[in-house]
Coordinates of C-alpha atoms in Angstrom, one line a residue:
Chain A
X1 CA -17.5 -19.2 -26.7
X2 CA -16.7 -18.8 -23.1
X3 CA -16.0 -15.3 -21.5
X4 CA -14.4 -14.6 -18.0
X5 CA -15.7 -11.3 -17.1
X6 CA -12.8 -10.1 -15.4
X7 CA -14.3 -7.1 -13.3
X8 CA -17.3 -6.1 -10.9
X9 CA -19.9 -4.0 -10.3
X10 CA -22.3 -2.8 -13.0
X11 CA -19.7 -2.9 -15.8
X12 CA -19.6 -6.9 -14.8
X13 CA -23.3 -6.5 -15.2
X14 CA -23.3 -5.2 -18.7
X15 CA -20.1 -7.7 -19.5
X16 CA -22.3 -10.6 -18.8
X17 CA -26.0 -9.1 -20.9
X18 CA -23.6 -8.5 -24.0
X19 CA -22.5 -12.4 -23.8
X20 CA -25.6 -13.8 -23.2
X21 CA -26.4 -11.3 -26.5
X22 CA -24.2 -13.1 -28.1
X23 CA -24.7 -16.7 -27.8
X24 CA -21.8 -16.8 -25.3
X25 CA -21.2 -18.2 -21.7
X26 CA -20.3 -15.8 -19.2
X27 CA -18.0 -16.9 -16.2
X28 CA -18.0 -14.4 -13.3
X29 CA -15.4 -13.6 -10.5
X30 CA -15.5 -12.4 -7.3
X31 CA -13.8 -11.8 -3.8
X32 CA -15.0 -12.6 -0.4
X33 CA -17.3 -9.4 -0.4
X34 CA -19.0 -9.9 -3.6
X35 CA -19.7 -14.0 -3.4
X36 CA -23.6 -12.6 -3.5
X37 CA -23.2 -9.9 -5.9
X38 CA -26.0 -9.7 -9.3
X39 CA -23.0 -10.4 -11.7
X40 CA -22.2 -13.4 -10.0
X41 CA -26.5 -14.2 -10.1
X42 CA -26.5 -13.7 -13.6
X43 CA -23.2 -15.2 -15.1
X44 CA -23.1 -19.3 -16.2
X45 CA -20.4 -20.2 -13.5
X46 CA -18.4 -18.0 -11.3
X47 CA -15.2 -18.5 -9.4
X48 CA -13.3 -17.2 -6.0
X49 CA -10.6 -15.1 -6.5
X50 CA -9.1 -14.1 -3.1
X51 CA -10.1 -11.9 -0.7
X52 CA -11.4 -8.5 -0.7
X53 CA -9.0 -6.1 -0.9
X54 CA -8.6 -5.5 -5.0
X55 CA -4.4 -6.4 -4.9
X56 CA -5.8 -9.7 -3.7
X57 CA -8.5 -10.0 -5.9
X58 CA -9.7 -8.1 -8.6
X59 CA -6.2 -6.7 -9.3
X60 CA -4.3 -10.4 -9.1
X61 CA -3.5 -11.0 -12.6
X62 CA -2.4 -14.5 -11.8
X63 CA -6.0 -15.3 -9.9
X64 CA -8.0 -14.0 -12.8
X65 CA -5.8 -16.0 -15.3
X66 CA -5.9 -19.7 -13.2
X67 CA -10.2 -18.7 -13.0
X68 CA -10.1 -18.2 -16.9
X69 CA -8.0 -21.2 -17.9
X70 CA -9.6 -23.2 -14.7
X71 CA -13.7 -22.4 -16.3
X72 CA -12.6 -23.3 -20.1
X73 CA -12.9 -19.7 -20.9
X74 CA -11.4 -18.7 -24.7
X75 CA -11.9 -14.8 -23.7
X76 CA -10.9 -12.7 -20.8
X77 CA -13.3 -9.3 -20.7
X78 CA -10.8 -6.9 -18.5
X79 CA -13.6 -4.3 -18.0
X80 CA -12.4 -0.9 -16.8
X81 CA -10.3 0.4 -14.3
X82 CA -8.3 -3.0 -12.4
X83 CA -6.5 -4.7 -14.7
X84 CA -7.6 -3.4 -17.7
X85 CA -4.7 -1.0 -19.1
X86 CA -2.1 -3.0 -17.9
X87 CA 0.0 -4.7 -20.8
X88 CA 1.5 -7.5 -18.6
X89 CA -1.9 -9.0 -18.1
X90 CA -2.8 -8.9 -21.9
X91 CA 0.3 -10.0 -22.3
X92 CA -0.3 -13.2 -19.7
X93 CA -3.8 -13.8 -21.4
X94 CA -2.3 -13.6 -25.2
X95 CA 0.8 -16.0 -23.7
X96 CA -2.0 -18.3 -21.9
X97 CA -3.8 -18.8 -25.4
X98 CA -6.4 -16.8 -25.0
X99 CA -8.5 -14.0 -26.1
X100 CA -7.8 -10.7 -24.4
X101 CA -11.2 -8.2 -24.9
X102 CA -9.0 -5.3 -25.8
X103 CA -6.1 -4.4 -27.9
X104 CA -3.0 -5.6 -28.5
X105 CA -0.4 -5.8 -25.3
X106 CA 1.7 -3.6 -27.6
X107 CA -1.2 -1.1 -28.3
X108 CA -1.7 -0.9 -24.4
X109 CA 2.0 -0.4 -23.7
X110 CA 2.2 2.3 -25.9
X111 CA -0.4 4.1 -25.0
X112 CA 0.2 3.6 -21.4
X113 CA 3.6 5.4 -21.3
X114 CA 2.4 9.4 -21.8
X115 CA 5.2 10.0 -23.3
X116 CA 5.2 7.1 -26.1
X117 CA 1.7 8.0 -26.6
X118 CA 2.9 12.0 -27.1
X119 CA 5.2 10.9 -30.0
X120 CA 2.9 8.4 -31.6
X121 CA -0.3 11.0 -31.8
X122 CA 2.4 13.4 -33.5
X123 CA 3.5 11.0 -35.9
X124 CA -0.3 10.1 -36.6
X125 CA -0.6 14.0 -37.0
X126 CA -3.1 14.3 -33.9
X127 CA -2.6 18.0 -32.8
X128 CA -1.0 17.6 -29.1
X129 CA -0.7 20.2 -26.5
X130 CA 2.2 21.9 -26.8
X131 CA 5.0 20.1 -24.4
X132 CA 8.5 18.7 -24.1
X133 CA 10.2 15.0 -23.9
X134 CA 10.8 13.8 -20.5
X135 CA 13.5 15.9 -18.4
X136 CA 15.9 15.1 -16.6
X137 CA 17.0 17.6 -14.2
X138 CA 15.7 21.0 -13.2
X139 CA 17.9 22.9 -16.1
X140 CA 16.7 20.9 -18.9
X141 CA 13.3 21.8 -17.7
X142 CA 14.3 25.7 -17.4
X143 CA 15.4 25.2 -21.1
X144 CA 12.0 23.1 -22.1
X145 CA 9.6 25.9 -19.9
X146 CA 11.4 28.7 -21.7
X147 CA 10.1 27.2 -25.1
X148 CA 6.6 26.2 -24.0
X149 CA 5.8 29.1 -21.6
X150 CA 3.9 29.5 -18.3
X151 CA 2.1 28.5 -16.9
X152 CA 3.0 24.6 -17.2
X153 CA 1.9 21.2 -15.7
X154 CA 4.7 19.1 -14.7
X155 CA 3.6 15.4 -15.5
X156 CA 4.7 12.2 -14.7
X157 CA 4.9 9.9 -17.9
X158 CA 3.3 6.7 -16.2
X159 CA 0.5 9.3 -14.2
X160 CA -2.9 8.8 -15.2
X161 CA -6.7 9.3 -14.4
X162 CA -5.4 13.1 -13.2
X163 CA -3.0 11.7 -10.8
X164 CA 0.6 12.4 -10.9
X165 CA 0.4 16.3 -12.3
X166 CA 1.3 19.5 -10.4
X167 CA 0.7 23.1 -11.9
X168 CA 4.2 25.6 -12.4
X169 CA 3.7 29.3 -12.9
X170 CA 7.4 30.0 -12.9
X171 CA 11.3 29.4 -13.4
X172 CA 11.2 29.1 -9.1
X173 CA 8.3 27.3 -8.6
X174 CA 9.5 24.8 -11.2
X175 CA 13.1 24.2 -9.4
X176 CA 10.8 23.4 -6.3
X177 CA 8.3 21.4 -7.5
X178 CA 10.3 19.1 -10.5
X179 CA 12.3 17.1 -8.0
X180 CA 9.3 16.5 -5.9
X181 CA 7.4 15.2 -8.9
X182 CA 9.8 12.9 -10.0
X183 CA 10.0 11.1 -6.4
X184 CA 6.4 10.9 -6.5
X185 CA 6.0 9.0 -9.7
X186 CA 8.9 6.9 -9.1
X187 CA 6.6 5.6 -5.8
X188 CA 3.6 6.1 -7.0
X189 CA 4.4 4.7 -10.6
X190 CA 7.7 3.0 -10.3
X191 CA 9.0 5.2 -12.9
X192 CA 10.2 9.0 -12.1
X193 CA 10.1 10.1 -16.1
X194 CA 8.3 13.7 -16.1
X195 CA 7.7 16.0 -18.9
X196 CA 5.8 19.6 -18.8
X197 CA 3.2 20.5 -20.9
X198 CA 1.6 24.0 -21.4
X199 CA -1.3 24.6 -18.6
X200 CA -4.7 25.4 -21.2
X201 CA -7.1 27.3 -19.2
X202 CA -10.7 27.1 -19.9
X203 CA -11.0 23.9 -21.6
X204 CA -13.3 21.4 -22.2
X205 CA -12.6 17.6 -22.2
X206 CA -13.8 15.9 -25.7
X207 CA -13.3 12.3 -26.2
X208 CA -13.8 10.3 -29.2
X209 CA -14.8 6.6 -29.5
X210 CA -13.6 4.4 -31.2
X211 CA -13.9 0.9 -32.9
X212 CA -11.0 -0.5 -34.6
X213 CA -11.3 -4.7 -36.2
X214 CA -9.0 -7.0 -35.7
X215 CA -7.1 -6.2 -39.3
X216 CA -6.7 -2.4 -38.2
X217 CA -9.5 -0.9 -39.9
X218 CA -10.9 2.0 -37.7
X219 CA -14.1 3.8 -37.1
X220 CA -15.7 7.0 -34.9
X221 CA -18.6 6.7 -32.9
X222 CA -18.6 10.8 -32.5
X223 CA -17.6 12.3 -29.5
X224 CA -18.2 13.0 -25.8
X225 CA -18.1 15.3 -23.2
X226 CA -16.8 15.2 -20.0
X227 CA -15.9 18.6 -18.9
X228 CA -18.3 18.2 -15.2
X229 CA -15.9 16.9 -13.6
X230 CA -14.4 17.2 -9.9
X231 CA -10.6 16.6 -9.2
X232 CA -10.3 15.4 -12.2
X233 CA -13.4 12.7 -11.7
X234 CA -16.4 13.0 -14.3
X235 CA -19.4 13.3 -12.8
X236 CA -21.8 14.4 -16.0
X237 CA -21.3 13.3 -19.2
X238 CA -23.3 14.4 -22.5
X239 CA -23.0 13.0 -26.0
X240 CA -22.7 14.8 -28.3
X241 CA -20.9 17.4 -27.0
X242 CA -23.1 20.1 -27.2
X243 CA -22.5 23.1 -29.5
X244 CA -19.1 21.9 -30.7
X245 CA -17.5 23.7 -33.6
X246 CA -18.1 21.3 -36.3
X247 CA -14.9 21.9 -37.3
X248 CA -13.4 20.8 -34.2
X249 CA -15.6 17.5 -34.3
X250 CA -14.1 16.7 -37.9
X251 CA -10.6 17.2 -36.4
X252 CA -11.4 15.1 -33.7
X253 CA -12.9 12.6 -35.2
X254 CA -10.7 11.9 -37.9
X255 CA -7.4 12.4 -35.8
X256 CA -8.5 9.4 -33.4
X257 CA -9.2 7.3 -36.5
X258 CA -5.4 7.9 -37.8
X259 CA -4.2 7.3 -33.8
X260 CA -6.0 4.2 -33.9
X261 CA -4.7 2.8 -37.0
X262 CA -1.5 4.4 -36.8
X263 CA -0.7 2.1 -33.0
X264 CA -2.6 -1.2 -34.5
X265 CA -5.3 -0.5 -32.4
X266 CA -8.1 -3.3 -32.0
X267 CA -11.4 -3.2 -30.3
X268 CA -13.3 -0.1 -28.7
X269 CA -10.8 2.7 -26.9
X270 CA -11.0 6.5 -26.5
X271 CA -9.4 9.6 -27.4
X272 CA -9.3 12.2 -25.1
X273 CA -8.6 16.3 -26.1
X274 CA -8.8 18.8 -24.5
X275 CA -10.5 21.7 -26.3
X276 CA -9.5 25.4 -26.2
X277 CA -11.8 28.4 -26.2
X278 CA -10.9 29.0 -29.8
X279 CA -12.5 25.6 -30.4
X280 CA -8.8 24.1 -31.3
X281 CA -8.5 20.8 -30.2
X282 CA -5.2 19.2 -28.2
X283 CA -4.4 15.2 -27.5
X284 CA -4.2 14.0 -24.0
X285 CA -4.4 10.4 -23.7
X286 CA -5.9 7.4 -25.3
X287 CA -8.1 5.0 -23.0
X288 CA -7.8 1.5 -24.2
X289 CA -10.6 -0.2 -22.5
X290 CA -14.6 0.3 -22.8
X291 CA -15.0 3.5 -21.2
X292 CA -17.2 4.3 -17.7
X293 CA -19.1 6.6 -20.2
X294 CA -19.7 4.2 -23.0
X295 CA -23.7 4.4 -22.9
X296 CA -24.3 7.5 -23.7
X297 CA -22.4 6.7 -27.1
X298 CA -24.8 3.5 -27.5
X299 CA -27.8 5.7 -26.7
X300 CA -26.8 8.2 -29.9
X301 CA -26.4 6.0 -32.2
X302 CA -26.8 2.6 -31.7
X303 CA -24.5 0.7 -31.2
X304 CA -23.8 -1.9 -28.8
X305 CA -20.0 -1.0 -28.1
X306 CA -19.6 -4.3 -25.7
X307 CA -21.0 -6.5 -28.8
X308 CA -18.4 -5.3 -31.0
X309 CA -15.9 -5.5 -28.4
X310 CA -16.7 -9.4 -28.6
X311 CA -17.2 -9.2 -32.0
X312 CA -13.8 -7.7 -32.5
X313 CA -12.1 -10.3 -30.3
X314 CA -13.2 -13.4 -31.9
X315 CA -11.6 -12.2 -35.2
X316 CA -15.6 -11.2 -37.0
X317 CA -15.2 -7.8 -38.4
X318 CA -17.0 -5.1 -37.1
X319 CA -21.0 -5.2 -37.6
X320 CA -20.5 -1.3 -39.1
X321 CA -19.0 0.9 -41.1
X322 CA -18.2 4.3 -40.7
X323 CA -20.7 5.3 -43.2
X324 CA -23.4 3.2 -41.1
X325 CA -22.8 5.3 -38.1
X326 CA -25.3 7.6 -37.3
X327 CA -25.8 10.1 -35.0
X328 CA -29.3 10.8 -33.4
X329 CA -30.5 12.7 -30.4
X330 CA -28.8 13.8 -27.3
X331 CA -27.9 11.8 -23.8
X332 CA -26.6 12.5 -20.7
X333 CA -25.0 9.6 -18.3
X334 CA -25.1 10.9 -14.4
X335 CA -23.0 9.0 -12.0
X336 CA -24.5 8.2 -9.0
X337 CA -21.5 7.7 -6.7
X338 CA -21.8 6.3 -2.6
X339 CA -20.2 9.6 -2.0
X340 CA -21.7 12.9 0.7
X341 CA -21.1 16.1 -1.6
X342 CA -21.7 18.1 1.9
X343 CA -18.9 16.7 3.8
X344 CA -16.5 17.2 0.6
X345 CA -17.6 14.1 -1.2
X346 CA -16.1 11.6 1.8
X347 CA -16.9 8.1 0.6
X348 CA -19.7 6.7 2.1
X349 CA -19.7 2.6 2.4
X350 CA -22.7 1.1 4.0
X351 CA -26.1 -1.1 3.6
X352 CA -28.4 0.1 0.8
X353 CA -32.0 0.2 2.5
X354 CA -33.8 2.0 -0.1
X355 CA -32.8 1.6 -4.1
X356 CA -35.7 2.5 -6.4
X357 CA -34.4 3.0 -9.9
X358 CA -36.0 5.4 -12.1
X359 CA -37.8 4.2 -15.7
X360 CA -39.5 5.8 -19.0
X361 CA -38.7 6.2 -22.6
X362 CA -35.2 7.3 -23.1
X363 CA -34.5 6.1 -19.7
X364 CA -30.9 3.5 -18.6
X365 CA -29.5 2.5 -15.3
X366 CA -26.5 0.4 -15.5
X367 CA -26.0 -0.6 -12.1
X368 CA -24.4 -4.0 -10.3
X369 CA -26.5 -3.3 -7.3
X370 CA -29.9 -4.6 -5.5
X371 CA -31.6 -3.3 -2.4
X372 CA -30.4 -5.1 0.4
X373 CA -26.8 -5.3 -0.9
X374 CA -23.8 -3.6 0.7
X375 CA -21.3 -0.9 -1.0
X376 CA -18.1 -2.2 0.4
X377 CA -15.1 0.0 1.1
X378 CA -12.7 -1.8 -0.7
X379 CA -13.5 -0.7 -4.5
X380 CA -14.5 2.5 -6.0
X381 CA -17.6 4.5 -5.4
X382 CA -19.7 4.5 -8.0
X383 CA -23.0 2.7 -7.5
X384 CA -25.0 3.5 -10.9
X385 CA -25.1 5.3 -14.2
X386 CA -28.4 6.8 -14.9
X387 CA -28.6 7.9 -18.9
X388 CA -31.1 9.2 -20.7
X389 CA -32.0 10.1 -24.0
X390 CA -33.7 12.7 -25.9
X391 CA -34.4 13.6 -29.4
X392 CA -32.7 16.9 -28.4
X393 CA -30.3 18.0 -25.9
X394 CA -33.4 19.7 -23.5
X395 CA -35.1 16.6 -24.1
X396 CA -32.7 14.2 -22.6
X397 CA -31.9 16.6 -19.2
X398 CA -35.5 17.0 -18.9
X399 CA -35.8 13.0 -18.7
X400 CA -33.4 13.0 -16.5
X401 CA -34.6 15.6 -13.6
X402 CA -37.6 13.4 -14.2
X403 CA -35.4 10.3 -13.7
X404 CA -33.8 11.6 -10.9
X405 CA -36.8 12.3 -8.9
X406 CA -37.5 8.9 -9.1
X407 CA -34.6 7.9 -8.5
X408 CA -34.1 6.9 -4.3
X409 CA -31.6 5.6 -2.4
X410 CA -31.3 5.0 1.4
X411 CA -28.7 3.8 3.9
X412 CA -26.3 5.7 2.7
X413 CA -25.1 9.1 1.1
X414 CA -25.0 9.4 -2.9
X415 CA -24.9 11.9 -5.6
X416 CA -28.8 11.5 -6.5
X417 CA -29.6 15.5 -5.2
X418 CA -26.1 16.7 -6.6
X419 CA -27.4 15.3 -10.0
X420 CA -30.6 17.0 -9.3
X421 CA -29.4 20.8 -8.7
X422 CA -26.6 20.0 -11.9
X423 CA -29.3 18.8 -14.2
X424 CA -31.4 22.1 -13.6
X425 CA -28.1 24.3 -13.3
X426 CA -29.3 27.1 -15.9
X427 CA -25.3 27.5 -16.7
X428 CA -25.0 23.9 -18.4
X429 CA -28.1 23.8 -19.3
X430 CA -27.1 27.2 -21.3
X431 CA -24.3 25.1 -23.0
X432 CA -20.7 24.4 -22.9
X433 CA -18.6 24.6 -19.4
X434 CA -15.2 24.4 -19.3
X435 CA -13.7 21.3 -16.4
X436 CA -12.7 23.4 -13.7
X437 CA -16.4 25.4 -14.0
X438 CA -17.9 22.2 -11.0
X439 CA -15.1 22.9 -8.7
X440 CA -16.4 26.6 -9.3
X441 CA -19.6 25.9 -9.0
X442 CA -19.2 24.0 -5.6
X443 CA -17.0 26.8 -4.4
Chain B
X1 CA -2.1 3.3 27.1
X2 CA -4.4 3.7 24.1
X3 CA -5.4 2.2 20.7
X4 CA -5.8 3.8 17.4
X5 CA -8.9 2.8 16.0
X6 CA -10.5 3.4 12.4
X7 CA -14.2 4.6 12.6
X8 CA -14.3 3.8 8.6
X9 CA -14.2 0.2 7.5
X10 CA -11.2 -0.4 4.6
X11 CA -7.9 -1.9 4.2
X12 CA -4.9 -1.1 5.9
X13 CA -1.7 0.4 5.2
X14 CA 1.4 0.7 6.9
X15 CA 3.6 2.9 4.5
X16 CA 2.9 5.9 2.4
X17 CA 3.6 4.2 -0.8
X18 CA 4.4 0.0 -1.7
X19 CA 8.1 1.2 -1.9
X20 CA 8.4 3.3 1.2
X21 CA 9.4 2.5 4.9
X22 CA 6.4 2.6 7.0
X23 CA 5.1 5.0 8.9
X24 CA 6.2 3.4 12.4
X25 CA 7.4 0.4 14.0
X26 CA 6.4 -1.3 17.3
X27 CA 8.7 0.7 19.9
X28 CA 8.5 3.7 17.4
X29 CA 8.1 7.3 19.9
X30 CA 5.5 9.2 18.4
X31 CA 4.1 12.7 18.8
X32 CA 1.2 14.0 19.0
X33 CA -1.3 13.9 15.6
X34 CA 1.4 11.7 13.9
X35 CA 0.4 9.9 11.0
X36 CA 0.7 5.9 12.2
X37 CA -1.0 4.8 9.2
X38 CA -3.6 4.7 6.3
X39 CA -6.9 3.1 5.7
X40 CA -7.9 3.3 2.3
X41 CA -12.1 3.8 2.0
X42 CA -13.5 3.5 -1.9
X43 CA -9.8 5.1 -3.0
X44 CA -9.4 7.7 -0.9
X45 CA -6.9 7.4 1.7
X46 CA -7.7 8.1 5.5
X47 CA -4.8 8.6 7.9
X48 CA -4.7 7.3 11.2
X49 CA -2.7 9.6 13.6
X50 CA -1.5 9.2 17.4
X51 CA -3.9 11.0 19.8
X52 CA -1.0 11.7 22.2
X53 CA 2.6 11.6 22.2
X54 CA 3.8 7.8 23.1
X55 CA 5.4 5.1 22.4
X56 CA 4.0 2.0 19.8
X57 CA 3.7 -1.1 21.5
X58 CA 2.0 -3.0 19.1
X59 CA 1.1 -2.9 15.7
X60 CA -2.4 -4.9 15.8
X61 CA -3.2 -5.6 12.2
X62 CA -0.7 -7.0 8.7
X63 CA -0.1 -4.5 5.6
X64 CA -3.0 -4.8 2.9
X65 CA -5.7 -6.6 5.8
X66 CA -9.3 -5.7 6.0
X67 CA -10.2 -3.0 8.4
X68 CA -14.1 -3.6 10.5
X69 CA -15.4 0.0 11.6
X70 CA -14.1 1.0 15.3
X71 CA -10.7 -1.7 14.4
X72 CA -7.7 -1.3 17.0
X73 CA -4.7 -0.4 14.6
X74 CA -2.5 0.7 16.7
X75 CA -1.3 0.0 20.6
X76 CA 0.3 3.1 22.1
X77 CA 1.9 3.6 25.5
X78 CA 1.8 7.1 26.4
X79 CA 5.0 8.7 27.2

């Protein structure tokens, strides 16, 4: 088996270590900035793709397609982020006669509209926050708000990632912001569709993986939490999610199981909620890619999520099943990001003099970086995941304050003392924060 | 006469979104802090603006190009 590795940075990285896992050949692809880059070191054969900028590279669906069918690749690994949730490159690899490292086109459609992916968790019986169908003007909204109740989040249907949603207290602020909203996603998104949804305060963001074969059959890897976040980006992530009803984890759990197999899901995806103070869990979206977040699910129990991917895609079954999957420890993932937190996280391209990586039991850094390379301005910030692993929750963020001490880069600003001061913030460590608590925090 | 640089390295953008008309045109009068156009650095969109009111002369760099630190953008005559 050959595998184009569709991506860059460290998720290239860990694309290429679970082929070679495997037995297969990894081909890499870059642009004019990344022709030195470790993915490229490491893979069997590489290819150009175009120039730097990502619409002429990483994100030119016909460029990765020639590479793939060009290298005698029978798999295309979409990674995150790029080209990986959209359906009209599945679509092109399934067309092409090869293997796309996800699921379905279809699957991905679906779960790409919000609105499609709304109705389909209902009819999979996946509590959803409470919401309307698209609108269409200002009065059927008025009608719509008057059922949910303020406040509301006006969304667009094709948003995504936190873009594309604007918070409504009222009847007035509604009449001024809906129109607004739908010219924004019809140029941002190409589609205007909106719907509102009611505004949960408090919340935390859990997320469930999961693993479905290629005959439909799906499992839970446990859940996630991702409730550190800053507009809307995840900065901290801890698995499990710590002190979670386990009532709510059963809900969870189970409901992204039926959402899976109810939209013919195959390979690994995610399930986001959105949990309440009560501890009652809403839907949000389904990811349908390996997530940014993935190790700290491999660190709990096991599993090599990119190995089943590729297991999943070459029509094997899965190597587990549910009853296999265990759940052991704690981790936390931290993402170091070439951003300055004191100059309101402006990104911060440049030459990386200095990059010692922390080690130790319990200890991962996923990163597509060396010393001496240079963090382009072209793609998006994050240089490095550092997780760690304890046999207890205290365990795993005292590894990593111990990680991050060691953990040094120079040339230019990153997240590395952030991490530090959030690691030892006696709040979290305390237990559960809700996702606006950072931007509190910050102030 | 001036030029609009950018101090960050990126890619450049004429419009405020693929669908939209850009921001100016050569011979396009401009005042003061207007937004010419965008350089996008690691996702996060930087604006280039006119230091003084003018007229654009010349537009010095395509839609969607690579942008070097301290790039001319934009060629204004003031007004």
């Amino acid at each position: 088996m050959r595998v184009l590795v569709a991506n860059r940075g460290e998720i290239a990285v860990r694309v290429v270590r679970a082929c070679h896992a495997a037995g297969f050949a990894a081909v890499a692809v870059h642009s004019d900035a990344d022709a030195d880059a470790t993915w490229v070191r490491m893979a069997d054969d590489s290819r150009h793709i175009g120039k730097s900028p990502a619409p002429k590279s990483y994100l030119d669906g016909s460029a990765l397609l020639s590479a793939a069918q060009d290298s005698g690749c029978d798999l295309v690994h979409p990674g995150y982020g790029f080209l990986s949730e959209s359906a009209e490159f599945a679509r092109s690899v399934e067309q092409a006669g090869l293997g796309f490292v996800g699921p379905p086109a279809s699957a991905i459609a679906l779960m790409g509209d919000k609105a499609s992916a709304r109705r389909a968790a209902r009819e999979a019986d996946v509590p959803v926050v409470p919401g309307s169908g698209p609108v269409a003007d200002v009065a059927e909204a008025r009608e719509a708000a008057a059922e949910i109740g303020y406040p509301l989040l006006v969304k667009a249907s094709s948003g995504g990632g936190g873009r594309g949603i604007r918070p409504v207290r009222d009847d007035d602020e509604l009449a001024e912001v809906l129109p607004a909203a739908q010219a924004e996603a019809r140029n941002a998104f190409g589609d205007g569709t909106t719907y509102l949804e009611k505004a949960l305060e408090r919340t935390r963001h859990v997320e469930v993986q999961v693993l479905a074969d290629s005959a439909g059959r799906a499992i839970h890897l446990f859940e996630r939490d991702c409730s550190v976040q800053r507009r809307r980006q995840k900065l901290l992530e801890e698995a499990p999610a710590p002190d979670l009803p386990e009532r709510t984890r059963e809900i969870v759990c189970a409901a992204s199981v039926r959402l899976a197999e109810h939209v013919g899901y195959r390979g690994a995806g995610t399930v986001e909620f959105l949990v309440d103070p009560a501890g009652d869990p809403h839907f949000i979206e389904m990811n349908t890619r390996v997530q940014v977040e993935h190790p700290i699910t491999e660190m709990i129990t096991g599993v090599d999520l990119v190995a089943e991917q590729l297991r999943v895609a070459t029509g094997q079954p899965l190597s587990l099943a549910q009853q296999d999957v265990a759940l052991r420890g704690a981790a936390v993932e931290l993402r170091i990001n070439a951003e300055d937190p004191d100059n309101a996280f402006a990104p911060s391209p440049g030459d990386v003099t200095t990059f010692d990586l922390p080690g130790g039991p319990g200890v991962r850094v996923d990163t597509g970086l060396v010393r001496g390379a240079r963090i382009s301005p072209f793609y998006d910030s994050l240089i490095a995941k550092l997780v760690c692993w304890g046999a207890d929750r205290a365990q795993a963020f005292a590894r990593a304050r111990q990680a991050l001490d060691e953990f040094t880069v120079e040339g230019l600003a990153s997240t590395v003392a952030l991490q530090r001061q959030l690691t030892a913030n006696a709040q979290l460590l305390r237990g559960p924060v809700h996702t606006r608590w950072l931007e509190q925090e910050l102030g | 006469m001036y030029k609009a640089t950018s101090q960050l390295p990126g890619v450049f953008y004429r419009r405020p979104a693929p669908d939209q008309e850009p921001f100016v045109e050569e011979g396009s009068v401009v005042q003061d802090g207007q937004t010419l156009g965008l350089v996008e650095v690691m996702k996060t969109f930087n604006e280039v603006r006119a230091e003084r009111p003018g007229r654009v002369s010349r537009i010095l760099l395509a839609e969607g190009e690579e942008v070097e630190p301290g790039q001319e953008l934009f060629e204004v005559e003031d007004g």
